[in-house]
PDB file of C-alpha atoms in Angstrom:
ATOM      1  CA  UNK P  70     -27.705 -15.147 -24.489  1.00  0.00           C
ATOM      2  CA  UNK P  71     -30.276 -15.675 -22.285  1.00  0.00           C
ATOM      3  CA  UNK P  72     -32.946 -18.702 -22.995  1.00  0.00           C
ATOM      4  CA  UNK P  73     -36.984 -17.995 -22.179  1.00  0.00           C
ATOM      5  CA  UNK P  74     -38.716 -20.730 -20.260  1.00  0.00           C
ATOM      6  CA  UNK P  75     -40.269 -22.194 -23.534  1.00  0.00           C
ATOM      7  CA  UNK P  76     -36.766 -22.761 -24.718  1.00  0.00           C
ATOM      8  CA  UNK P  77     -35.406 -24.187 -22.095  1.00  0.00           C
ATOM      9  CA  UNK P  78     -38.857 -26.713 -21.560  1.00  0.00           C
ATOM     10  CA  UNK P  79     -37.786 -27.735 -25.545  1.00  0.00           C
ATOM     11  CA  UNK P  80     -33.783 -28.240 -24.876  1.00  0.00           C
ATOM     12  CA  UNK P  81     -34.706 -30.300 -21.281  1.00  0.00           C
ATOM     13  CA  UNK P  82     -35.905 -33.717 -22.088  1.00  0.00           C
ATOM     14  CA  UNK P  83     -35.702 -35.827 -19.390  1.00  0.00           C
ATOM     15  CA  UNK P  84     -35.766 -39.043 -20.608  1.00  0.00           C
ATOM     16  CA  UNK P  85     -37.970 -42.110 -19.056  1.00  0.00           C
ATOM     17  CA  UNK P  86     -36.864 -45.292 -19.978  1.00  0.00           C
ATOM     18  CA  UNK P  87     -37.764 -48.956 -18.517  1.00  0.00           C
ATOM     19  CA  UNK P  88     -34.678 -51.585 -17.834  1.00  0.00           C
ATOM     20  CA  UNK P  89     -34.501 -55.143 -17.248  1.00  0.00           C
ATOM     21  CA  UNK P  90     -32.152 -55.499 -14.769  1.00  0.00           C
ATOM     22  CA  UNK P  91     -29.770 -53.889 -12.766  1.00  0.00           C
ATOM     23  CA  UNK P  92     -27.179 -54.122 -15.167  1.00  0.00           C
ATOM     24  CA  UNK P  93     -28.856 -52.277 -17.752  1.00  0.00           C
ATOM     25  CA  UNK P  94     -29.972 -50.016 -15.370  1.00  0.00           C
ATOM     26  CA  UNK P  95     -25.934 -49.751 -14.741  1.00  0.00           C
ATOM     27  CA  UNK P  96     -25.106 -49.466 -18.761  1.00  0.00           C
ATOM     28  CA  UNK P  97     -27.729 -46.548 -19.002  1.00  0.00           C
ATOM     29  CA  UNK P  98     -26.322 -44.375 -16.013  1.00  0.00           C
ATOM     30  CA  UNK P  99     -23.021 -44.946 -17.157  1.00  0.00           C
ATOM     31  CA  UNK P 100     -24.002 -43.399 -20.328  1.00  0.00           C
ATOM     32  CA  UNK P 101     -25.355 -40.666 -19.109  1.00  0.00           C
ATOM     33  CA  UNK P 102     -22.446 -39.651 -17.043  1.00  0.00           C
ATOM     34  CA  UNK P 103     -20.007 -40.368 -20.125  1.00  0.00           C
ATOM     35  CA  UNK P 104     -22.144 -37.669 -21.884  1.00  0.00           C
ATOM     36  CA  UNK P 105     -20.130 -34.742 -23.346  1.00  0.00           C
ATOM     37  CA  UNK P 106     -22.075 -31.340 -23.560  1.00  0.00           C
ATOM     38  CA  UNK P 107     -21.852 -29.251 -26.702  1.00  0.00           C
ATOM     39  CA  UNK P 108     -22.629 -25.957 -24.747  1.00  0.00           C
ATOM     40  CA  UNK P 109     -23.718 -24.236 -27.974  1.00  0.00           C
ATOM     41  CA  UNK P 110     -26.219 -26.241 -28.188  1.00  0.00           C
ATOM     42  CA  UNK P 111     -26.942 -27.809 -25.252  1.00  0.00           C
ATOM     43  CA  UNK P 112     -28.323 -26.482 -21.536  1.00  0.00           C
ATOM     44  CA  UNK P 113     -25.866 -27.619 -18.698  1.00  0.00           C
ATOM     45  CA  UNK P 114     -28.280 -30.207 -17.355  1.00  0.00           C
ATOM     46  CA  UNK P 115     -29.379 -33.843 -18.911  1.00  0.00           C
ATOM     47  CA  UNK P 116     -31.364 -36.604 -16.199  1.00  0.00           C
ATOM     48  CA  UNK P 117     -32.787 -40.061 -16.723  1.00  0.00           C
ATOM     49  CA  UNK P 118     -35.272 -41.541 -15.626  1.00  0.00           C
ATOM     50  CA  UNK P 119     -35.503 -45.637 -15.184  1.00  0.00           C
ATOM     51  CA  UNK P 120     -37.879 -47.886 -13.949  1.00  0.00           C
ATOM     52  CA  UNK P 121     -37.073 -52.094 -13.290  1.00  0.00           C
ATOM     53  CA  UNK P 122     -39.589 -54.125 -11.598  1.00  0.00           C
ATOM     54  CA  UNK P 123     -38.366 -57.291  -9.831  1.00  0.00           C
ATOM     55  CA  UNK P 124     -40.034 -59.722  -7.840  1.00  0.00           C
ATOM     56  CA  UNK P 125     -43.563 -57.901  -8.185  1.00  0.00           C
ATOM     57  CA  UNK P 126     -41.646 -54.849  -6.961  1.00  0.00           C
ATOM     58  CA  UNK P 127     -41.054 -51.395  -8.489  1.00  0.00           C
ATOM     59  CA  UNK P 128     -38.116 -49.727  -8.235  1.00  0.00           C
ATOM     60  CA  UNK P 129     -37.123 -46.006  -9.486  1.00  0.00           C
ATOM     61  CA  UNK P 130     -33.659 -44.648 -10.494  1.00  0.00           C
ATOM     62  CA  UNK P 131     -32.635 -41.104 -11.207  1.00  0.00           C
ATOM     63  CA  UNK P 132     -29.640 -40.050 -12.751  1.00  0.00           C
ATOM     64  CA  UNK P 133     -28.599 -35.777 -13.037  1.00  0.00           C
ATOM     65  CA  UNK P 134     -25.925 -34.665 -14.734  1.00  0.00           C
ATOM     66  CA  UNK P 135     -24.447 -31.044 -14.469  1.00  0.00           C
ATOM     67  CA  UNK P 136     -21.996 -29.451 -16.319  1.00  0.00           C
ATOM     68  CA  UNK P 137     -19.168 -27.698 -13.503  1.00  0.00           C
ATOM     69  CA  UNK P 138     -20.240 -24.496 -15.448  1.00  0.00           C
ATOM     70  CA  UNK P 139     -23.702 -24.132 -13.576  1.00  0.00           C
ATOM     71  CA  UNK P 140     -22.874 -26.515 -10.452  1.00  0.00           C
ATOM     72  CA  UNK P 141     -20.197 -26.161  -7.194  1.00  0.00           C
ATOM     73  CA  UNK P 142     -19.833 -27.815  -4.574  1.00  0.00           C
ATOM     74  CA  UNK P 143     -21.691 -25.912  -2.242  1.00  0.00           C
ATOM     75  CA  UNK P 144     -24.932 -26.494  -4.829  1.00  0.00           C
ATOM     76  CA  UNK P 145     -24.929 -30.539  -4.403  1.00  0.00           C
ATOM     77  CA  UNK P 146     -26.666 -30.188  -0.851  1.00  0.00           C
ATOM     78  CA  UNK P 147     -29.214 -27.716  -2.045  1.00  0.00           C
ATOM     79  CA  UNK P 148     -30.154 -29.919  -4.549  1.00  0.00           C
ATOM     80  CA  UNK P 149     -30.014 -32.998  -2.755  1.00  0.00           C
ATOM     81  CA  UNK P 150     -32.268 -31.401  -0.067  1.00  0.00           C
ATOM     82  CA  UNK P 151     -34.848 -29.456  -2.300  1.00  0.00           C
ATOM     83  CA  UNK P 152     -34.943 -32.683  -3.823  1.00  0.00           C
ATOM     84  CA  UNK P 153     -35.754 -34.630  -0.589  1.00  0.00           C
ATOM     85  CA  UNK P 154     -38.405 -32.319   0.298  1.00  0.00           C
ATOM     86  CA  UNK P 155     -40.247 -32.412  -3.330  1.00  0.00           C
ATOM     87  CA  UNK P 156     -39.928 -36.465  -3.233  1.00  0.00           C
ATOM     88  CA  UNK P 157     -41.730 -36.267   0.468  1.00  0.00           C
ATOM     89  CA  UNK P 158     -44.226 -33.750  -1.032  1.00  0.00           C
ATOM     90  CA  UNK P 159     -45.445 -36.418  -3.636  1.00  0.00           C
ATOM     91  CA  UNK P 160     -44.667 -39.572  -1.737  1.00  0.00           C
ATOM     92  CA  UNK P 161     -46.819 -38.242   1.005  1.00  0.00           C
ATOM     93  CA  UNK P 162     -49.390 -35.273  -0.380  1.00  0.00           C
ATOM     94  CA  UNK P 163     -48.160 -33.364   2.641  1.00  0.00           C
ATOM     95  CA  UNK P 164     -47.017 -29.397   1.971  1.00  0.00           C
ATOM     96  CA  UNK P 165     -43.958 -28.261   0.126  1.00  0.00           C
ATOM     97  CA  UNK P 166     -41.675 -25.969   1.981  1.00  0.00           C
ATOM     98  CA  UNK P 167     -38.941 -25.128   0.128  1.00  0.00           C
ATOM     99  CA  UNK P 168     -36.427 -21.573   1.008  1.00  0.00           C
ATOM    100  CA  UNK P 169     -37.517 -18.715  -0.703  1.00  0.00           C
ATOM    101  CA  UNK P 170     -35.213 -17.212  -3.475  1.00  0.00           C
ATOM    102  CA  UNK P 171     -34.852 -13.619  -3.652  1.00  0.00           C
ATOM    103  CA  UNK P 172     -32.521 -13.959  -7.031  1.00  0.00           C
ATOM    104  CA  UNK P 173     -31.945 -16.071  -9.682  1.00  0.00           C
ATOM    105  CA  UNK P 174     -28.119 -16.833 -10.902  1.00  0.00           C
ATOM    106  CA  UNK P 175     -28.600 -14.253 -14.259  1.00  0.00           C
ATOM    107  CA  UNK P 176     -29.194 -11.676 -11.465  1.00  0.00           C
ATOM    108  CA  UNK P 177     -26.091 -11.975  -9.773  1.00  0.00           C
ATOM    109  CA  UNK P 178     -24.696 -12.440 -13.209  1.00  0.00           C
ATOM    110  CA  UNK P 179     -25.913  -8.501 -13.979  1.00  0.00           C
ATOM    111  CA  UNK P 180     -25.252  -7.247 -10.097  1.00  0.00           C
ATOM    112  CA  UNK P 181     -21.369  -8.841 -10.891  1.00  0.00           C
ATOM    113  CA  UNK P 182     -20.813  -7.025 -13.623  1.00  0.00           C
ATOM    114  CA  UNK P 183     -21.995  -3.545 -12.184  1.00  0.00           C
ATOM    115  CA  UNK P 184     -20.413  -3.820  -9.177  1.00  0.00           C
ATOM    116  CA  UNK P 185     -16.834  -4.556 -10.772  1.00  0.00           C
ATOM    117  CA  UNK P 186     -16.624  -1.304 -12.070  1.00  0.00           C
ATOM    118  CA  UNK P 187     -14.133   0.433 -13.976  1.00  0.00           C
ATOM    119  CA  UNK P 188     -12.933   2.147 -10.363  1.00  0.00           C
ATOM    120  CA  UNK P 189     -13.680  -1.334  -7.789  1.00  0.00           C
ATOM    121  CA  UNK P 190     -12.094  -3.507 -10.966  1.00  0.00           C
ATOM    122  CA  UNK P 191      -8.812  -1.319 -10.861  1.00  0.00           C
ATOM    123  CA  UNK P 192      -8.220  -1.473  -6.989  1.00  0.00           C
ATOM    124  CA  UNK P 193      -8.668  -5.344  -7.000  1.00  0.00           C
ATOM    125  CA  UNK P 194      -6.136  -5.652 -10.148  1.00  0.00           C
ATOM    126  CA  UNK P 195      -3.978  -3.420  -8.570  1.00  0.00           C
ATOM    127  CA  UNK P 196      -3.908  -5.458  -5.221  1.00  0.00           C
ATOM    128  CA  UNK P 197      -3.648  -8.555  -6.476  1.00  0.00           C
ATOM    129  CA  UNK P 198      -0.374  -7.363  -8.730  1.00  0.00           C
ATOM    130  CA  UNK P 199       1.209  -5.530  -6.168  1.00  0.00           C
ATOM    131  CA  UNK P 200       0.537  -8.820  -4.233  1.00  0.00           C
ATOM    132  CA  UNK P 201       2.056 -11.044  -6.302  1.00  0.00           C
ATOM    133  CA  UNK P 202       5.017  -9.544  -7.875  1.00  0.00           C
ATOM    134  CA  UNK P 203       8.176 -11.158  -8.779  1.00  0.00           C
ATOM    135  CA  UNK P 204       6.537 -14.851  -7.391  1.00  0.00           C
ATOM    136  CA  UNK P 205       8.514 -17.676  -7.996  1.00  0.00           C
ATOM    137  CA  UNK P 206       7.130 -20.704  -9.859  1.00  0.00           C
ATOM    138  CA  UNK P 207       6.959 -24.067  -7.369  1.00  0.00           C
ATOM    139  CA  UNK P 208      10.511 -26.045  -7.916  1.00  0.00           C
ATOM    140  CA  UNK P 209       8.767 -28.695  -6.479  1.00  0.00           C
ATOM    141  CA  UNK P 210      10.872 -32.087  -7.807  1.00  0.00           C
ATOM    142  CA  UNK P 211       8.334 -34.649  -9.630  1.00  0.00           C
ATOM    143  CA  UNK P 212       7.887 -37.885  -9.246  1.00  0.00           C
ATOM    144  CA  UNK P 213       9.180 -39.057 -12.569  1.00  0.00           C
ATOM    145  CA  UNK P 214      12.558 -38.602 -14.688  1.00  0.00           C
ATOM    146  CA  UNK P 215      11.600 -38.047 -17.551  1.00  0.00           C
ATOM    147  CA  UNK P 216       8.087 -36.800 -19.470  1.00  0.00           C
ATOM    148  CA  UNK P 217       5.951 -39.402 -21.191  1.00  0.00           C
ATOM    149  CA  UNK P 218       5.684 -38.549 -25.223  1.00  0.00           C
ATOM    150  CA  UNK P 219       1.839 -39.036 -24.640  1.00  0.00           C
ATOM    151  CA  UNK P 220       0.351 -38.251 -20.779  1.00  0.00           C
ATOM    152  CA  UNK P 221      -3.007 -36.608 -19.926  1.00  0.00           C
ATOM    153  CA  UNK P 222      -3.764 -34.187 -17.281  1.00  0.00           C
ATOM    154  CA  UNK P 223      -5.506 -36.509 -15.093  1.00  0.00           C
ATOM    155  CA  UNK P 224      -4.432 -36.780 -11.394  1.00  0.00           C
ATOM    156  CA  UNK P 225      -4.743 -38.701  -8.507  1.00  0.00           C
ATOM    157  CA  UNK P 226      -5.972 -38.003  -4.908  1.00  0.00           C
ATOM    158  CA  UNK P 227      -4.108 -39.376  -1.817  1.00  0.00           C
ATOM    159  CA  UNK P 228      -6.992 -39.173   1.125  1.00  0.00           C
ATOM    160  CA  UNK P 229      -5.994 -39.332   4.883  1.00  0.00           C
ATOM    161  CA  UNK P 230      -7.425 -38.760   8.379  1.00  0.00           C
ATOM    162  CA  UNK P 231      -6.140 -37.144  11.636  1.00  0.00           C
ATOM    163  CA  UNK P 232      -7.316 -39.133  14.260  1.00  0.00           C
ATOM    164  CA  UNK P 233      -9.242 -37.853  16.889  1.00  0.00           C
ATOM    165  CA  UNK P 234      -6.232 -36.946  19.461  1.00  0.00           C
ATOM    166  CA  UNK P 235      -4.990 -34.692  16.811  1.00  0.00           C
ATOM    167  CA  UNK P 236      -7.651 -32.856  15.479  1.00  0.00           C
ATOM    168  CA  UNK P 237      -8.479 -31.944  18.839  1.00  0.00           C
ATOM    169  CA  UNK P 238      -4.426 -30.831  19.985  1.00  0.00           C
ATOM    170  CA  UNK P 239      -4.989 -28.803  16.521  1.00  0.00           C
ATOM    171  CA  UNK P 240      -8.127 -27.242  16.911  1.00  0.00           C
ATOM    172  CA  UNK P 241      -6.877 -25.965  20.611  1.00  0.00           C
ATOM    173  CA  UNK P 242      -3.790 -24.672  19.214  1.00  0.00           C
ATOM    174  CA  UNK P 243      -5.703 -22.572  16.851  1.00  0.00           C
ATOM    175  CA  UNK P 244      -8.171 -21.250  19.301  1.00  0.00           C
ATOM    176  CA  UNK P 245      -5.243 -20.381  21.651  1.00  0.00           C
ATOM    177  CA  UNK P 246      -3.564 -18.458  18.624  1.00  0.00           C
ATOM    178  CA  UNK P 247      -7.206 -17.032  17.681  1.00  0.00           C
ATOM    179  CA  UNK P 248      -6.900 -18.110  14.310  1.00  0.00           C
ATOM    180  CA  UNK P 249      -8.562 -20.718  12.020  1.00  0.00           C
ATOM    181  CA  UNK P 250      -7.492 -24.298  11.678  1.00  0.00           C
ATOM    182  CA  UNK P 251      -7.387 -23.657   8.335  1.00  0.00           C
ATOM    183  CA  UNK P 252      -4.596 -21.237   8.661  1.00  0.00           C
ATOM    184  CA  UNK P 253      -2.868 -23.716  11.147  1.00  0.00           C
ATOM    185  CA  UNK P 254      -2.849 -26.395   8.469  1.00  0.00           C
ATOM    186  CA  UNK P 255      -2.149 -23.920   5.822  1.00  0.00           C
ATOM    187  CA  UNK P 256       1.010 -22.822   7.630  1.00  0.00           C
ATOM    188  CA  UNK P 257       2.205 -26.354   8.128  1.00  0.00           C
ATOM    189  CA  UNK P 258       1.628 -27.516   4.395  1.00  0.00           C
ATOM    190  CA  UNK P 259       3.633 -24.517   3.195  1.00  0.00           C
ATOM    191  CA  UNK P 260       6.762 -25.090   5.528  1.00  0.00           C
ATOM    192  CA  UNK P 261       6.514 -28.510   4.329  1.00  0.00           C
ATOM    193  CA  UNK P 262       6.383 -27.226   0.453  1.00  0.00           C
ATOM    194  CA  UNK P 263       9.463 -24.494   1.592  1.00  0.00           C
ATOM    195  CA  UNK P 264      11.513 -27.491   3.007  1.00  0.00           C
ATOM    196  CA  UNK P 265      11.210 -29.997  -0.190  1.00  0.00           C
ATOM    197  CA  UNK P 266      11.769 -26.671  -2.553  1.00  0.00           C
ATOM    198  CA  UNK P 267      14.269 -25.171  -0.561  1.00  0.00           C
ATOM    199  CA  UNK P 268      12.662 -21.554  -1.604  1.00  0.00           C
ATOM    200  CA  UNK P 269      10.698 -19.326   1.188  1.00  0.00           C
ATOM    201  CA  UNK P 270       8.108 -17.557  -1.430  1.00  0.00           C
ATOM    202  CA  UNK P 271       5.582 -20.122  -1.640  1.00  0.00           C
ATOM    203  CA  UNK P 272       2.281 -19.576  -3.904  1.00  0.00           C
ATOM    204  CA  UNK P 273      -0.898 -21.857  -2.708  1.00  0.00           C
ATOM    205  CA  UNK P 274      -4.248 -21.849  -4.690  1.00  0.00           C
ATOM    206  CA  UNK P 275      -7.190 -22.582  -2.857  1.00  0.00           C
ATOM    207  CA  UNK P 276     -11.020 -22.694  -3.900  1.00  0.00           C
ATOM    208  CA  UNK P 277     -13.522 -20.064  -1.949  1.00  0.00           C
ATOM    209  CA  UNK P 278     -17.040 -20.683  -2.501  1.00  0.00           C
ATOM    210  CA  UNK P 279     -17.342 -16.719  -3.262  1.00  0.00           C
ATOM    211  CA  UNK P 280     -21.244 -16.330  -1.850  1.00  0.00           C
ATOM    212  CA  UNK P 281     -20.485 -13.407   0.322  1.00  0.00           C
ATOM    213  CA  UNK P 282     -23.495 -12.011  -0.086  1.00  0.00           C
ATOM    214  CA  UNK P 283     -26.932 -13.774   1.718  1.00  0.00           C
ATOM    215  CA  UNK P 284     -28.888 -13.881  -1.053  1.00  0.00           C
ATOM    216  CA  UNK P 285     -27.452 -16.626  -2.877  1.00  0.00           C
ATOM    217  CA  UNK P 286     -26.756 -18.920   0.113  1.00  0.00           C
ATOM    218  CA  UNK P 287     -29.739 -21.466  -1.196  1.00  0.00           C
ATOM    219  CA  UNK P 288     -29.369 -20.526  -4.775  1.00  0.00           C
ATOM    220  CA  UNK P 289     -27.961 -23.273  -7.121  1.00  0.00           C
ATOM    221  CA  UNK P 290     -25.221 -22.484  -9.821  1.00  0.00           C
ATOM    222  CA  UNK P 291     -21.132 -21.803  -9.715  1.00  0.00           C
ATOM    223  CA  UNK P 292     -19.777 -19.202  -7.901  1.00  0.00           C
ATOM    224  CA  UNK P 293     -16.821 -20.753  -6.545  1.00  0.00           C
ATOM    225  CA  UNK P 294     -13.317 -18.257  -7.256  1.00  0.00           C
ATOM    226  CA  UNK P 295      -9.857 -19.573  -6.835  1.00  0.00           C
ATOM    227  CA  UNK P 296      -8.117 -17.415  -4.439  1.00  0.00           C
ATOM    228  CA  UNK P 297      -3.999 -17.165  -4.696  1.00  0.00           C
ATOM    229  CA  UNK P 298      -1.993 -17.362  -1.196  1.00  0.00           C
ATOM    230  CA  UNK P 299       1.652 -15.962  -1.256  1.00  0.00           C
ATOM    231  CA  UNK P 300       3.144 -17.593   1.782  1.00  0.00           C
ATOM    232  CA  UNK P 301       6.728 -16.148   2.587  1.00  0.00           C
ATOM    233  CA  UNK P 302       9.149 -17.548   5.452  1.00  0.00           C
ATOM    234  CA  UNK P 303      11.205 -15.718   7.407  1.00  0.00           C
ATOM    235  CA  UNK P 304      13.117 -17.851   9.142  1.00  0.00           C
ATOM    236  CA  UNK P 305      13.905 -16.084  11.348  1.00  0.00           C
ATOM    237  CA  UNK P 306      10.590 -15.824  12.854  1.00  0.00           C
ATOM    238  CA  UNK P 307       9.190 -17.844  15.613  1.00  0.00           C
ATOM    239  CA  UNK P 308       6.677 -20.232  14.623  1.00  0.00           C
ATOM    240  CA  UNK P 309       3.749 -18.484  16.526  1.00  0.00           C
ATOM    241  CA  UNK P 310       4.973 -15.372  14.303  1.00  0.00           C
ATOM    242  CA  UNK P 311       4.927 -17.354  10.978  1.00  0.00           C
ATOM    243  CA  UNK P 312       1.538 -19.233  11.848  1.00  0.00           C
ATOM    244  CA  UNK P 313      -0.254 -15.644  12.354  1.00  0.00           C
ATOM    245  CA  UNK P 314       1.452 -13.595   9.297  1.00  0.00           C
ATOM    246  CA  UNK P 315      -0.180 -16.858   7.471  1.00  0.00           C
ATOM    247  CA  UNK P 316      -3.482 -16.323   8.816  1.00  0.00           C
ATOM    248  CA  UNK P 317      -3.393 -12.353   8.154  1.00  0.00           C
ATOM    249  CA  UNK P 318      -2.659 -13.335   4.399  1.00  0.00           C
ATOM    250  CA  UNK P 319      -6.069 -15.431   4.502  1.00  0.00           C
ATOM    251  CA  UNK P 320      -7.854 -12.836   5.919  1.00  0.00           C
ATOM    252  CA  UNK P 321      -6.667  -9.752   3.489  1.00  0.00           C
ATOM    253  CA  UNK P 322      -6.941 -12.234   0.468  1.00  0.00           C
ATOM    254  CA  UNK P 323     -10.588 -12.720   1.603  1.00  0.00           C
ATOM    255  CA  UNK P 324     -11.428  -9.313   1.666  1.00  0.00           C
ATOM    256  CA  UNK P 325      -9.898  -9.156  -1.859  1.00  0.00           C
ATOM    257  CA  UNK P 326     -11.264 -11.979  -3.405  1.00  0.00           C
ATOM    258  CA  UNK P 327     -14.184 -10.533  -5.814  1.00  0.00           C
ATOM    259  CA  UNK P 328     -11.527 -10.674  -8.679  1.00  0.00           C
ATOM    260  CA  UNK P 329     -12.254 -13.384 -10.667  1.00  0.00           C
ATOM    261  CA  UNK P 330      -9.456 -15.735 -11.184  1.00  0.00           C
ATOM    262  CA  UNK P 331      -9.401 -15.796 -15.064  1.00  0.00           C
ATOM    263  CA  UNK P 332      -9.061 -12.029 -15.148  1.00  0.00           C
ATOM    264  CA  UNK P 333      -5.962 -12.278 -12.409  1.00  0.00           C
ATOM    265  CA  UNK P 334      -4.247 -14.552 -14.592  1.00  0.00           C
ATOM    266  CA  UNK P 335      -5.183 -12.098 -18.214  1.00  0.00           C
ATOM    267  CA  UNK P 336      -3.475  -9.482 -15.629  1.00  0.00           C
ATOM    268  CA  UNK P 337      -0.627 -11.221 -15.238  1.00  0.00           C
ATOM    269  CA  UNK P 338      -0.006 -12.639 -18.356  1.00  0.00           C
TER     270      UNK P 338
END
């Protein structure tokens, strides 16, 4: 269902509160970021507002919290800058300037809809199945023996940089290949993957922020699709070969990646 604007103005209470400290300031956005949304009932938004004064000072905290439902990650700079520009309007009574909008998110949610027709729908399902049948499941080893009676789904993130030497030697090897250095790094992660699962059929997820069309480039909401890469190694191939076969699946998997990913996997279940 869709809520009116008086609806939404009762469901949105952004609360003001005043804190001692900076601990309690802590405790309350805490809180808020521990909150769990009851999406029947609740709108996918919830902020707090606090105010401590110290040493004859004021000081102003804001804390937002989005549900993933109506937030990606190409949103959080929107946000962050339309709400730069509306702090600057008030802090300094100069003029607001903020991107038009053309659309609002329920609009694309209707133009979706009719544009995966019955006859667009059936060419995308029938690419994508074509595309991936008979895939192998990952025999990637894990890192543990055995399975824990209780375990959660929680994971862990390993970060890393090139240094600057490299990312330059990379980004010239792509250009000279005229591909992405996406592709380039894509290629090398799924030898790597091939080599520790000894199999040559490798399937790679990978997030696409889906906003193909202009339009929603400054609009805020989730639009991000996962897109499915089926890497396979000859290896017999050179690795100039290899590297551009990987970079033609990127491209023809981004011309086919309206399908949203739920309905791939109800396809292929």
């Amino acid at each position: 269902f869709i809520l009116n604007e008086k609806s939404v103005d009762e469901l949105f209470l952004f609360n003001e509160e005043i804190c001692e400290n900076l601990n309690e300031i802590d405790f309350k956005l805490n809180s808020l970021f521990d909150f769990k949304f009851n999406l029947r009932n609740d709108i996918p938004i919830k902020a707090l507002f606090l105010e401590n004064k110290e040493n004859n000072e004021t000081y102003f905290y804001v804390g937002i919290l989005l549900h993933h439902i109506c937030f990606d990650g190409w949103s959080y700079p929107i946000l962050i800058r339309d709400l730069q520009a509306i702090y600057e309007h008030y802090k300094s009574n100069s003029s607001l300037s903020l991107p038009s909008i053309d659309i609002q998110y329920k609009d694309y949610s209707v133009w979706q809809r009719e544009y995966l027709n019955d006859n667009k729908l059936s060419k995308l399902i029938e690419y994508w199945k074509n595309k991936l049948n008979d895939f192998e499941n990952l025999n990637l080893k894990p890192d543990y023996d055995l399975r824990p009676v209780n375990y959660d789904y929680s994971g862990s993130d390993i970060f890393f940089e090139l240094n600057e030497q490299t990312t330059e030697c990379l980004k010239k090897y792509a250009s000279k290949l005229n591909i992405s250095l996406y592709s380039l790094l894509l290629s090398a992660f799924s030898l790597t993957l091939s080599n520790f699962t000894y199999q040559n059929d490798i399937i790679i997820g990978t997030p696409v922020s889906n906003r193909i069309q202009h339009e929603i480039e400054n609009l805020i909401g989730f639009f991000i699709n996962m897109l499915v890469l089926r890497i396979k190694i000859e290896r017999c191939n050179k690795l100039e070969e290899y590297i551009k076969t990987v970079s033609e699946e990127v491209i023809n998997s981004q011309i086919n990646q309206e399908l949203p990913f739920e309905r791939l996997v109800k396809e292929m279940t």
